[in-house]
């Protein structure tokens, strides 16, 4: 089973961190192969940013697959282009607080996550990213949730340990939404 | 054995340090900036030297100097940066110096683009500078291969007293993947090698006769100058010997194959997974993927049964194609050869490879 995940948004939203958290976690899980490929502009903030994560039971040939099984859209800029890459029956996650656009395809599952709104409620818009990751994990069950949080704590908590509690809260709120969308 | 997730460029630098590289000079250029950046942080910790030159030209000349002293030394750059280094590379090849050069390829010609490509095949395998010298050229397709190849590149350079080129691409340099890192060469091993190299290296003569490493008939370890033609003949014999000792390629599902896909580097790994998908669909397809692109693995193509073959699909991220011509030269029209190409920073598409392969294959 090869799971090709495409994450898109703009610089500063944590697109690359989203991909790295999945990648580092998958590398910790036995018998899983994983690749990560980032693609972004020269801007530190505000430019188009996206990354490809592939998690597979077999060695990975194409780290930047033509077709995605899962797409995560954090900004309208990513919507039109990325929607097209989904396989029929694929899943599209979107931050419904930030995105005004909605996918036009009817052969895919759409999971709307008001991640930024939830993050603000919790106390910091910065944790919207963990909320999206939670929704992704809740729906796909691609990786063990506790392992994902462990990675997030070690990658993000090293600099900002005070954010760990907020990130954890956001992650589980997102997971609820992901799980609920699956039913 | 440590298994860690690393970025390609960082994995290349870490593997070099573990292989005993103790001198690195370079100049920033995307997409290989993380190579010098990693060296700048780690070299002081292992007692090595990191230098950022004022240009690629200067950095490669610094490598020339370091190589003369018999230590394990390296530089890296990308495409147009390698062009700037080509003068010093030719001098190092002429002087028979054991240095390692890494090219993380970007678009070309000229400034091209900062995105990944495989646009430097001819430069790497045919003429990286003047004088007709050759290098061993290692072409990794995964991060694990990049680590293993960089690690072995230093041994090969020492063994043959010749520059060795690791030809990676911007995709392999920028992506992340878990790798198993090899053990670091011990200080004792490196000290013994340096001691051995004192037979030819410039290590400070204190009034004794000077040593030159110029390549114009002055060969490391030889007391007197030899005619340049003699030296050229020696080098030629060395390059020829690689055809029996250094050919290295992956032969995948070729035994009953009616169609061969061939590619190297990042295009090679993508092609390999295209073979898996085509096989699952009932197409008898195999892969020939050189791990070293010089010497070119002619034998891989010579041993094919052309009476059974419908054709060969040559894939690379270069327009015009370059690798294709080496395939064409060995196949000698015994079967049709088609190409699947991308350039301009675009990554070759697995779907496109599959589509071209099916076209060439015809009815199942």
Coordinates of C-alpha atoms in Angstrom, one line a residue:
Chain A
X1 CA 0.0 0.0 0.0
X2 CA 1.5 3.3 -1.1
X3 CA 0.0 6.5 0.4
X4 CA 1.0 9.6 -1.6
X5 CA 0.2 12.7 0.4
X6 CA 0.4 16.2 -1.0
X7 CA 0.3 19.2 1.3
X8 CA -0.1 22.7 0.0
X9 CA -0.4 26.2 1.4
X10 CA 1.7 29.4 1.7
X11 CA 5.0 29.9 3.5
X12 CA 4.6 30.4 7.2
X13 CA 1.6 28.0 7.6
X14 CA 3.7 25.1 8.5
X15 CA 3.4 23.1 5.3
X16 CA 6.9 21.8 5.4
X17 CA 6.6 21.0 9.2
X18 CA 3.4 19.1 8.5
X19 CA 5.3 16.9 6.0
X20 CA 8.3 16.5 8.2
X21 CA 6.3 15.4 11.3
X22 CA 4.7 12.7 9.1
X23 CA 8.1 11.7 7.7
X24 CA 10.0 11.5 11.0
X25 CA 7.1 9.6 12.5
X26 CA 6.9 7.1 9.7
X27 CA 10.6 6.5 9.8
X28 CA 10.1 5.4 13.5
X29 CA 7.5 2.9 12.5
X30 CA 8.9 -0.6 11.6
X31 CA 8.5 -1.9 8.0
X32 CA 7.5 1.5 6.6
X33 CA 9.3 3.3 3.8
X34 CA 8.9 7.1 3.6
X35 CA 10.1 9.9 1.4
X36 CA 9.7 13.7 1.7
X37 CA 10.1 16.3 -1.0
X38 CA 9.6 20.0 -0.5
X39 CA 8.9 22.6 -3.1
X40 CA 8.7 26.2 -2.3
X41 CA 9.6 29.7 -3.6
X42 CA 12.4 32.0 -2.4
X43 CA 10.1 33.9 0.0
X44 CA 10.3 33.1 3.8
X45 CA 6.6 33.9 4.2
X46 CA 3.7 34.3 1.8
X47 CA 5.0 32.4 -1.2
X48 CA 3.5 29.1 -2.5
X49 CA 4.8 26.2 -0.4
X50 CA 4.0 22.5 -0.8
X51 CA 5.5 19.2 0.0
X52 CA 5.1 15.5 -1.0
X53 CA 5.1 12.8 1.5
X54 CA 4.9 9.1 0.5
X55 CA 4.5 6.4 3.1
X56 CA 4.6 2.8 1.8
X57 CA 5.0 -0.8 2.8
X58 CA 7.5 -1.2 -0.2
X59 CA 10.6 0.8 -1.3
X60 CA 9.4 4.0 -2.9
X61 CA 10.1 4.7 -6.5
X62 CA 8.4 8.0 -7.2
X63 CA 8.7 10.4 -4.2
X64 CA 6.7 13.0 -6.1
X65 CA 3.9 10.9 -7.4
X66 CA 1.7 12.0 -10.3
X67 CA -1.5 11.0 -8.4
X68 CA -2.2 11.7 -4.7
X69 CA -4.3 9.6 -2.4
X70 CA -4.5 12.4 0.1
X71 CA -4.4 16.2 -0.4
X72 CA -4.2 18.7 2.4
X73 CA -5.1 22.3 1.4
X74 CA -4.1 25.1 3.8
X75 CA -4.7 28.0 1.4
X76 CA -6.9 28.8 -1.6
X77 CA -3.8 29.0 -3.8
X78 CA -3.3 25.3 -3.6
X79 CA -6.9 24.3 -4.3
X80 CA -7.4 24.3 -8.0
X81 CA -4.1 22.6 -8.9
X82 CA -4.0 20.1 -6.1
X83 CA -7.6 18.9 -6.3
X84 CA -6.8 17.6 -9.8
X85 CA -4.0 15.3 -8.5
X86 CA -6.3 13.2 -6.4
X87 CA -7.2 9.7 -7.4
X88 CA -10.9 9.0 -7.6
X89 CA -12.0 8.2 -4.1
X90 CA -9.1 10.2 -2.6
X91 CA -9.4 12.5 0.4
X92 CA -9.0 16.2 0.5
X93 CA -8.6 18.0 3.8
X94 CA -9.0 21.7 4.0
X95 CA -8.7 24.4 6.6
X96 CA -12.2 25.8 6.3
X97 CA -11.4 29.0 8.3
X98 CA -8.7 30.0 5.8
X99 CA -10.0 28.6 2.5
X100 CA -12.8 30.3 0.7
X101 CA -12.7 27.9 -2.3
X102 CA -14.2 24.4 -2.1
X103 CA -13.3 21.5 -4.4
X104 CA -15.5 21.0 -7.5
X105 CA -14.9 17.3 -7.9
X106 CA -17.6 14.9 -6.6
X107 CA -15.7 11.7 -6.8
X108 CA -13.6 12.5 -3.7
X109 CA -14.2 12.8 0.0
X110 CA -13.8 16.3 1.5
X111 CA -13.0 16.8 5.1
X112 CA -13.5 20.4 6.2
X113 CA -11.5 21.3 9.4
X114 CA -12.0 24.8 10.9
X115 CA -8.4 24.4 12.1
X116 CA -7.5 28.1 12.4
X117 CA -10.7 28.8 14.3
X118 CA -10.1 25.9 16.7
X119 CA -6.5 27.0 17.2
X120 CA -7.6 30.6 18.1
X121 CA -10.1 29.1 20.5
X122 CA -7.3 27.1 22.2
X123 CA -5.2 30.2 22.5
X124 CA -2.8 30.5 19.4
X125 CA -3.4 30.4 15.7
X126 CA 0.0 28.8 15.4
X127 CA -1.4 25.4 16.5
X128 CA -3.8 25.2 13.5
X129 CA -1.2 23.0 11.8
X130 CA -1.4 20.3 14.5
X131 CA -5.2 20.4 14.3
X132 CA -4.9 19.6 10.6
X133 CA -2.4 16.8 11.3
X134 CA -4.8 15.5 13.9
X135 CA -7.7 15.4 11.4
X136 CA -5.5 13.7 8.9
X137 CA -4.4 11.0 11.4
X138 CA -8.0 10.6 12.7
X139 CA -9.3 9.9 9.2
X140 CA -6.5 8.0 7.6
X141 CA -5.1 6.1 10.6
X142 CA -1.9 6.3 8.6
X143 CA 0.4 6.5 11.7
X144 CA -0.1 5.9 15.5
X145 CA -1.3 9.2 17.0
X146 CA 0.9 9.1 20.1
X147 CA 4.0 8.6 17.9
X148 CA 2.9 11.7 15.8
X149 CA 2.6 13.8 18.9
X150 CA 6.0 12.6 20.2
X151 CA 7.5 13.8 16.9
X152 CA 5.7 17.1 17.2
X153 CA 6.9 17.6 20.7
X154 CA 10.5 16.8 19.8
X155 CA 10.5 19.0 16.6
X156 CA 8.4 21.9 17.8
X157 CA 8.7 21.6 21.6
X158 CA 12.5 21.9 21.6
X159 CA 12.2 25.6 20.8
X160 CA 8.8 26.3 22.3
X161 CA 8.0 23.8 25.1
X162 CA 5.2 26.1 26.3
X163 CA 3.4 25.2 23.0
X164 CA 3.3 21.5 23.7
X165 CA 0.0 21.5 25.7
X166 CA -1.7 23.7 23.1
X167 CA -0.4 21.6 20.2
X168 CA -1.7 18.4 22.0
X169 CA -5.1 20.0 22.5
X170 CA -5.3 21.1 18.8
X171 CA -4.1 17.7 17.6
X172 CA -6.9 15.8 19.5
X173 CA -9.6 18.3 18.5
X174 CA -8.6 17.7 14.9
X175 CA -8.5 14.0 15.4
X176 CA -12.2 14.0 16.6
X177 CA -13.1 15.8 13.4
X178 CA -11.2 13.3 11.2
X179 CA -12.7 10.3 13.0
X180 CA -16.2 11.8 12.7
X181 CA -15.8 12.5 9.0
X182 CA -14.9 8.8 8.4
X183 CA -18.4 7.6 9.6
Chain B
X1 CA 24.1 0.9 12.3
X2 CA 22.2 4.1 12.7
X3 CA 19.0 4.7 10.7
X4 CA 18.2 8.4 10.5
X5 CA 16.0 10.7 8.4
X6 CA 18.2 13.1 6.5
X7 CA 18.0 15.6 3.7
X8 CA 20.0 14.4 0.6
X9 CA 22.7 17.2 0.7
X10 CA 23.2 16.7 4.5
X11 CA 23.5 12.9 4.0
X12 CA 26.1 13.5 1.3
X13 CA 28.2 15.7 3.7
X14 CA 27.8 13.3 6.7
X15 CA 28.8 10.3 4.6
X16 CA 31.9 12.2 3.4
X17 CA 32.9 13.0 6.9
X18 CA 32.4 9.4 8.0
X19 CA 34.6 8.4 5.0
X20 CA 37.4 10.5 6.4
X21 CA 37.0 13.7 4.4
X22 CA 39.0 16.3 6.3
X23 CA 39.0 19.1 3.8
X24 CA 36.1 20.8 2.1
X25 CA 36.2 24.0 0.1
X26 CA 33.1 25.2 -1.8
X27 CA 31.0 28.2 -2.8
X28 CA 27.2 28.5 -2.4
X29 CA 24.9 27.6 -5.2
X30 CA 21.4 26.1 -5.1
X31 CA 20.5 23.3 -4.9
X32 CA 23.6 22.1 -3.0
X33 CA 23.9 24.7 -0.3
X34 CA 23.2 22.3 2.5
X35 CA 26.4 20.4 1.6
X36 CA 28.7 23.2 2.5
X37 CA 26.4 24.4 5.3
X38 CA 26.6 20.9 6.9
X39 CA 30.4 20.8 6.5
X40 CA 30.7 24.2 8.1
X41 CA 29.1 23.0 11.2
X42 CA 30.7 19.5 11.4
X43 CA 34.2 19.9 10.1
X44 CA 35.5 21.8 13.1
X45 CA 34.2 19.0 15.4
X46 CA 36.3 16.3 13.6
X47 CA 39.4 18.5 13.3
X48 CA 38.8 19.0 9.6
X49 CA 39.0 22.2 7.5
X50 CA 36.0 23.9 6.0
X51 CA 36.6 26.8 3.7
X52 CA 34.2 29.0 1.7
X53 CA 36.2 30.2 -1.2
X54 CA 35.6 33.5 -2.9
X55 CA 34.3 31.6 -6.0
X56 CA 33.9 28.1 -7.4
X57 CA 37.2 28.7 -9.3
X58 CA 39.1 29.4 -6.1
X59 CA 37.4 26.6 -4.1
X60 CA 38.3 24.0 -6.7
X61 CA 41.9 25.3 -6.7
X62 CA 41.9 25.0 -2.9
X63 CA 40.8 21.4 -3.4
X64 CA 43.7 20.9 -5.8
X65 CA 46.1 22.1 -3.1
X66 CA 44.5 19.9 -0.4
X67 CA 44.6 16.9 -2.7
X68 CA 48.3 17.4 -3.2
X69 CA 48.8 16.7 0.5
X70 CA 47.4 13.2 0.4
X71 CA 44.4 13.7 2.7
X72 CA 40.8 12.9 1.9
X73 CA 39.4 16.1 0.4
X74 CA 36.2 17.1 -1.4
X75 CA 34.2 19.9 -3.0
X76 CA 30.7 20.2 -4.2
X77 CA 28.7 22.5 -6.5
X78 CA 25.9 22.5 -9.0
X79 CA 26.0 22.4 -12.8
X80 CA 27.2 25.9 -13.8
X81 CA 29.4 25.9 -10.7
X82 CA 31.0 22.7 -11.8
X83 CA 31.7 24.4 -15.2
X84 CA 33.6 27.1 -13.3
X85 CA 35.6 24.4 -11.5
X86 CA 36.4 22.5 -14.6
X87 CA 39.8 24.0 -15.1
X88 CA 41.0 22.8 -11.7
X89 CA 39.3 19.5 -12.2
X90 CA 41.3 18.9 -15.3
X91 CA 44.5 19.9 -13.5
X92 CA 43.6 17.5 -10.6
X93 CA 42.9 14.7 -13.1
X94 CA 46.2 15.5 -14.8
X95 CA 48.1 15.4 -11.5
X96 CA 46.4 12.1 -10.6
X97 CA 45.0 13.4 -7.3
X98 CA 42.6 11.4 -5.1
X99 CA 39.8 14.0 -4.7
X100 CA 36.0 13.7 -4.6
X101 CA 33.7 16.2 -6.4
X102 CA 30.0 16.2 -6.0
X103 CA 27.6 17.8 -8.6
X104 CA 24.0 18.3 -7.4
X105 CA 22.6 18.9 -10.9
X106 CA 20.2 21.8 -11.7
X107 CA 18.8 23.0 -15.0
X108 CA 21.0 24.1 -17.8
X109 CA 22.7 25.2 -20.0
X110 CA 24.3 28.2 -18.4
X111 CA 22.5 29.5 -15.4
X112 CA 19.5 27.3 -16.3
X113 CA 17.3 27.0 -13.2
X114 CA 17.7 26.1 -9.6
X115 CA 15.4 23.1 -10.0
X116 CA 16.5 19.5 -10.3
X117 CA 17.7 18.1 -13.6
X118 CA 20.0 15.5 -15.2
X119 CA 21.4 18.0 -17.7
X120 CA 25.1 17.4 -17.0
X121 CA 25.6 13.8 -18.3
X122 CA 28.0 14.7 -21.0
X123 CA 29.9 17.1 -18.8
X124 CA 30.3 14.4 -16.1
X125 CA 31.1 11.4 -18.3
X126 CA 32.9 12.8 -21.3
X127 CA 34.6 16.2 -20.7
X128 CA 34.6 17.8 -17.3
X129 CA 37.6 19.8 -18.5
X130 CA 40.3 19.9 -21.2
X131 CA 42.6 17.1 -22.1
X132 CA 40.4 14.1 -22.5
X133 CA 40.7 12.8 -18.9
X134 CA 38.0 10.6 -17.4
X135 CA 36.6 10.2 -13.9
X136 CA 34.6 7.5 -12.2
X137 CA 31.1 8.8 -12.1
X138 CA 28.7 7.5 -9.4
X139 CA 25.0 8.3 -9.9
X140 CA 22.9 7.7 -6.8
X141 CA 19.1 7.1 -7.2
X142 CA 18.2 7.0 -3.5
X143 CA 19.6 8.7 -0.4
X144 CA 21.0 5.3 0.8
X145 CA 22.9 5.0 -2.5
X146 CA 24.0 8.6 -2.1
X147 CA 25.5 7.8 1.3
X148 CA 27.0 4.6 0.2
X149 CA 28.5 6.1 -3.0
X150 CA 30.0 9.1 -1.3
X151 CA 31.5 6.8 1.3
X152 CA 33.1 4.6 -1.3
X153 CA 34.1 7.5 -3.6
X154 CA 37.0 8.4 -1.3
X155 CA 38.3 4.8 -1.3
X156 CA 38.0 4.7 -5.1
X157 CA 39.8 8.1 -5.5
X158 CA 42.7 6.8 -3.3
X159 CA 42.8 3.5 -5.0
X160 CA 43.1 4.9 -8.6
X161 CA 44.7 8.3 -7.7
X162 CA 42.0 9.9 -9.8
X163 CA 39.2 12.4 -9.1
X164 CA 35.8 10.7 -8.5
X165 CA 32.6 12.5 -9.3
X166 CA 29.3 11.8 -7.5
X167 CA 26.6 13.0 -9.8
X168 CA 23.5 13.6 -7.8
X169 CA 20.5 15.8 -8.8
X170 CA 18.6 18.6 -7.1
X171 CA 15.7 16.2 -6.3
X172 CA 18.0 13.8 -4.4
X173 CA 19.7 16.7 -2.8
X174 CA 16.5 18.2 -1.5
X175 CA 14.4 15.2 -0.5
X176 CA 14.4 13.4 2.8
X177 CA 14.5 9.7 3.4
X178 CA 15.7 7.4 6.1
X179 CA 19.3 6.2 5.6
X180 CA 21.6 3.8 7.4
X181 CA 24.9 5.6 8.0
X182 CA 28.2 3.7 7.7
X183 CA 30.7 3.7 10.6
X184 CA 33.2 6.6 10.6
X185 CA 36.7 5.7 9.5
X186 CA 39.0 5.7 12.5
X187 CA 41.7 8.3 13.0
X188 CA 44.2 5.4 13.0
X189 CA 43.1 4.3 9.6
X190 CA 43.3 7.9 8.2
X191 CA 46.7 8.5 9.8
X192 CA 48.1 5.3 8.3
X193 CA 46.8 6.3 4.9
X194 CA 48.4 9.8 5.2
X195 CA 51.6 8.1 6.2
X196 CA 51.5 5.9 3.1
X197 CA 50.7 8.9 0.9
X198 CA 53.9 10.6 2.1
X199 CA 55.5 8.6 -0.7
X200 CA 54.1 11.1 -3.2
X201 CA 52.3 13.9 -1.3
X202 CA 53.5 17.4 -0.6
X203 CA 53.9 17.3 3.2
X204 CA 56.7 19.9 3.7
X205 CA 60.2 19.0 2.5
X206 CA 62.4 21.0 4.9
X207 CA 65.2 21.6 2.3
X208 CA 64.8 18.3 0.4
X209 CA 63.8 18.2 -3.3
X210 CA 60.5 19.8 -4.1
X211 CA 57.6 17.8 -5.3
X212 CA 55.3 18.9 -8.1
X213 CA 51.7 17.8 -8.9
X214 CA 51.2 19.4 -12.3
X215 CA 50.1 16.6 -14.5
X216 CA 52.5 17.6 -17.4
X217 CA 54.3 14.3 -17.1
X218 CA 55.1 14.8 -13.4
X219 CA 53.4 11.9 -11.7
X220 CA 53.0 11.5 -8.0
X221 CA 55.6 9.0 -6.7
X222 CA 57.9 9.4 -9.6
X223 CA 61.3 11.1 -9.2
X224 CA 61.6 12.3 -12.7
X225 CA 59.4 13.7 -15.4
X226 CA 58.1 11.3 -18.0
X227 CA 57.1 12.3 -21.6
X228 CA 53.6 13.5 -21.6
X229 CA 52.5 10.9 -24.1
X230 CA 53.7 8.2 -21.8
X231 CA 51.7 9.7 -19.0
X232 CA 48.6 9.9 -21.2
X233 CA 49.1 6.3 -22.0
X234 CA 49.2 5.4 -18.3
X235 CA 46.0 7.3 -17.7
X236 CA 44.3 5.7 -20.7
X237 CA 45.3 2.2 -19.4
X238 CA 43.7 3.1 -16.0
X239 CA 40.5 4.3 -17.6
X240 CA 40.4 1.1 -19.7
X241 CA 40.9 -1.0 -16.6
X242 CA 37.7 0.4 -15.1
X243 CA 35.7 -1.4 -17.8
X244 CA 36.6 -4.7 -16.0
X245 CA 36.8 -3.5 -12.4
X246 CA 34.3 -0.7 -11.9
X247 CA 31.2 -1.5 -14.0
X248 CA 28.2 -1.2 -11.7
X249 CA 24.6 -1.4 -12.6
X250 CA 21.2 -2.8 -11.4
X251 CA 19.6 -5.4 -13.5
X252 CA 15.9 -5.7 -12.5
X253 CA 13.4 -8.1 -14.0
X254 CA 15.3 -8.3 -17.3
X255 CA 15.4 -12.1 -17.6
X256 CA 12.1 -12.6 -19.5
X257 CA 11.7 -8.9 -20.4
X258 CA 10.4 -8.0 -23.8
X259 CA 10.9 -4.3 -23.1
X260 CA 13.8 -2.7 -21.2
X261 CA 13.5 0.7 -19.5
X262 CA 16.8 2.3 -18.8
X263 CA 17.6 5.3 -16.7
X264 CA 20.1 6.5 -14.0
X265 CA 19.8 8.6 -10.8
X266 CA 16.4 9.9 -9.8
X267 CA 14.9 8.9 -13.2
X268 CA 16.2 5.4 -12.4
X269 CA 14.3 5.0 -9.2
X270 CA 11.1 6.3 -10.7
X271 CA 11.6 3.9 -13.7
X272 CA 12.0 1.0 -11.3
X273 CA 8.6 1.6 -9.8
X274 CA 7.2 2.0 -13.3
X275 CA 8.5 -1.5 -14.0
X276 CA 6.7 -2.8 -11.0
X277 CA 3.4 -1.2 -12.1
X278 CA 3.8 -2.4 -15.7
X279 CA 4.6 -6.0 -14.5
X280 CA 1.5 -5.9 -12.3
X281 CA -0.4 -5.0 -15.4
X282 CA 1.0 -8.0 -17.3
X283 CA 3.7 -6.3 -19.3
X284 CA 7.1 -8.1 -19.4
X285 CA 9.3 -5.2 -18.7
X286 CA 12.7 -4.9 -17.1
X287 CA 15.1 -2.2 -15.9
X288 CA 18.8 -1.5 -16.5
X289 CA 20.0 1.2 -14.2
X290 CA 23.7 2.1 -14.1
X291 CA 25.0 2.9 -10.6
X292 CA 28.1 4.2 -12.2
X293 CA 27.6 6.1 -15.5
X294 CA 31.3 6.0 -16.2
X295 CA 32.4 3.4 -17.0
X296 CA 29.2 2.9 -18.9
X297 CA 27.8 -0.7 -18.3
X298 CA 27.9 -1.9 -21.9
X299 CA 27.7 -5.5 -20.7
X300 CA 24.2 -4.9 -19.4
X301 CA 23.0 -4.2 -22.9
X302 CA 25.3 -6.7 -24.6
X303 CA 23.9 -9.6 -22.8
X304 CA 20.3 -8.9 -23.8
X305 CA 18.6 -11.3 -26.1
X306 CA 17.6 -8.9 -28.9
X307 CA 15.5 -11.5 -30.8
X308 CA 13.0 -11.3 -27.9
X309 CA 13.1 -7.5 -27.4
X310 CA 10.4 -5.1 -28.6
X311 CA 12.5 -2.1 -27.7
X312 CA 14.3 0.0 -25.2
X313 CA 12.9 3.1 -23.4
X314 CA 15.6 5.5 -22.3
X315 CA 14.4 8.0 -19.6
X316 CA 16.2 11.0 -18.3
X317 CA 15.6 14.6 -17.1
X318 CA 17.5 16.2 -19.9
X319 CA 16.3 17.8 -23.2
X320 CA 18.1 17.2 -25.5
X321 CA 18.8 13.7 -24.2
X322 CA 22.4 12.7 -23.3
X323 CA 22.4 9.4 -21.6
X324 CA 20.4 8.1 -24.6
X325 CA 23.4 8.4 -26.9
X326 CA 25.5 6.0 -24.8
X327 CA 22.6 3.5 -24.8
X328 CA 22.3 4.0 -28.6
X329 CA 26.0 3.4 -29.1
X330 CA 26.0 0.0 -27.5
X331 CA 22.6 -1.1 -28.8
X332 CA 23.7 -0.4 -32.4
X333 CA 20.1 -0.5 -33.9
X334 CA 19.5 -4.1 -32.8
X335 CA 16.2 -2.9 -31.3
X336 CA 14.2 0.4 -31.5
X337 CA 15.0 2.9 -28.8
X338 CA 12.4 5.5 -27.6
X339 CA 12.9 8.2 -25.1
X340 CA 10.9 9.7 -22.2
X341 CA 12.3 13.1 -21.3
X342 CA 11.7 16.1 -19.0
X343 CA 13.8 19.2 -18.4
X344 CA 13.6 22.7 -17.1
X345 CA 13.3 21.7 -13.5
X346 CA 10.3 19.3 -14.1
X347 CA 10.5 15.9 -12.5
X348 CA 10.1 12.9 -14.8
X349 CA 6.6 11.5 -14.4
X350 CA 6.1 7.8 -13.7
X351 CA 2.8 7.9 -15.6
X352 CA 4.5 9.3 -18.6
X353 CA 7.1 6.5 -18.5
X354 CA 4.4 3.9 -18.3
X355 CA 2.5 5.5 -21.2
X356 CA 5.6 5.6 -23.4
X357 CA 6.5 2.0 -22.4
X358 CA 3.1 0.7 -23.4
X359 CA 3.3 2.5 -26.7
X360 CA 6.6 0.9 -27.5
X361 CA 5.5 -2.5 -26.2
X362 CA 2.4 -2.7 -28.4
X363 CA -0.1 -5.5 -27.9
X364 CA 0.4 -7.6 -24.8

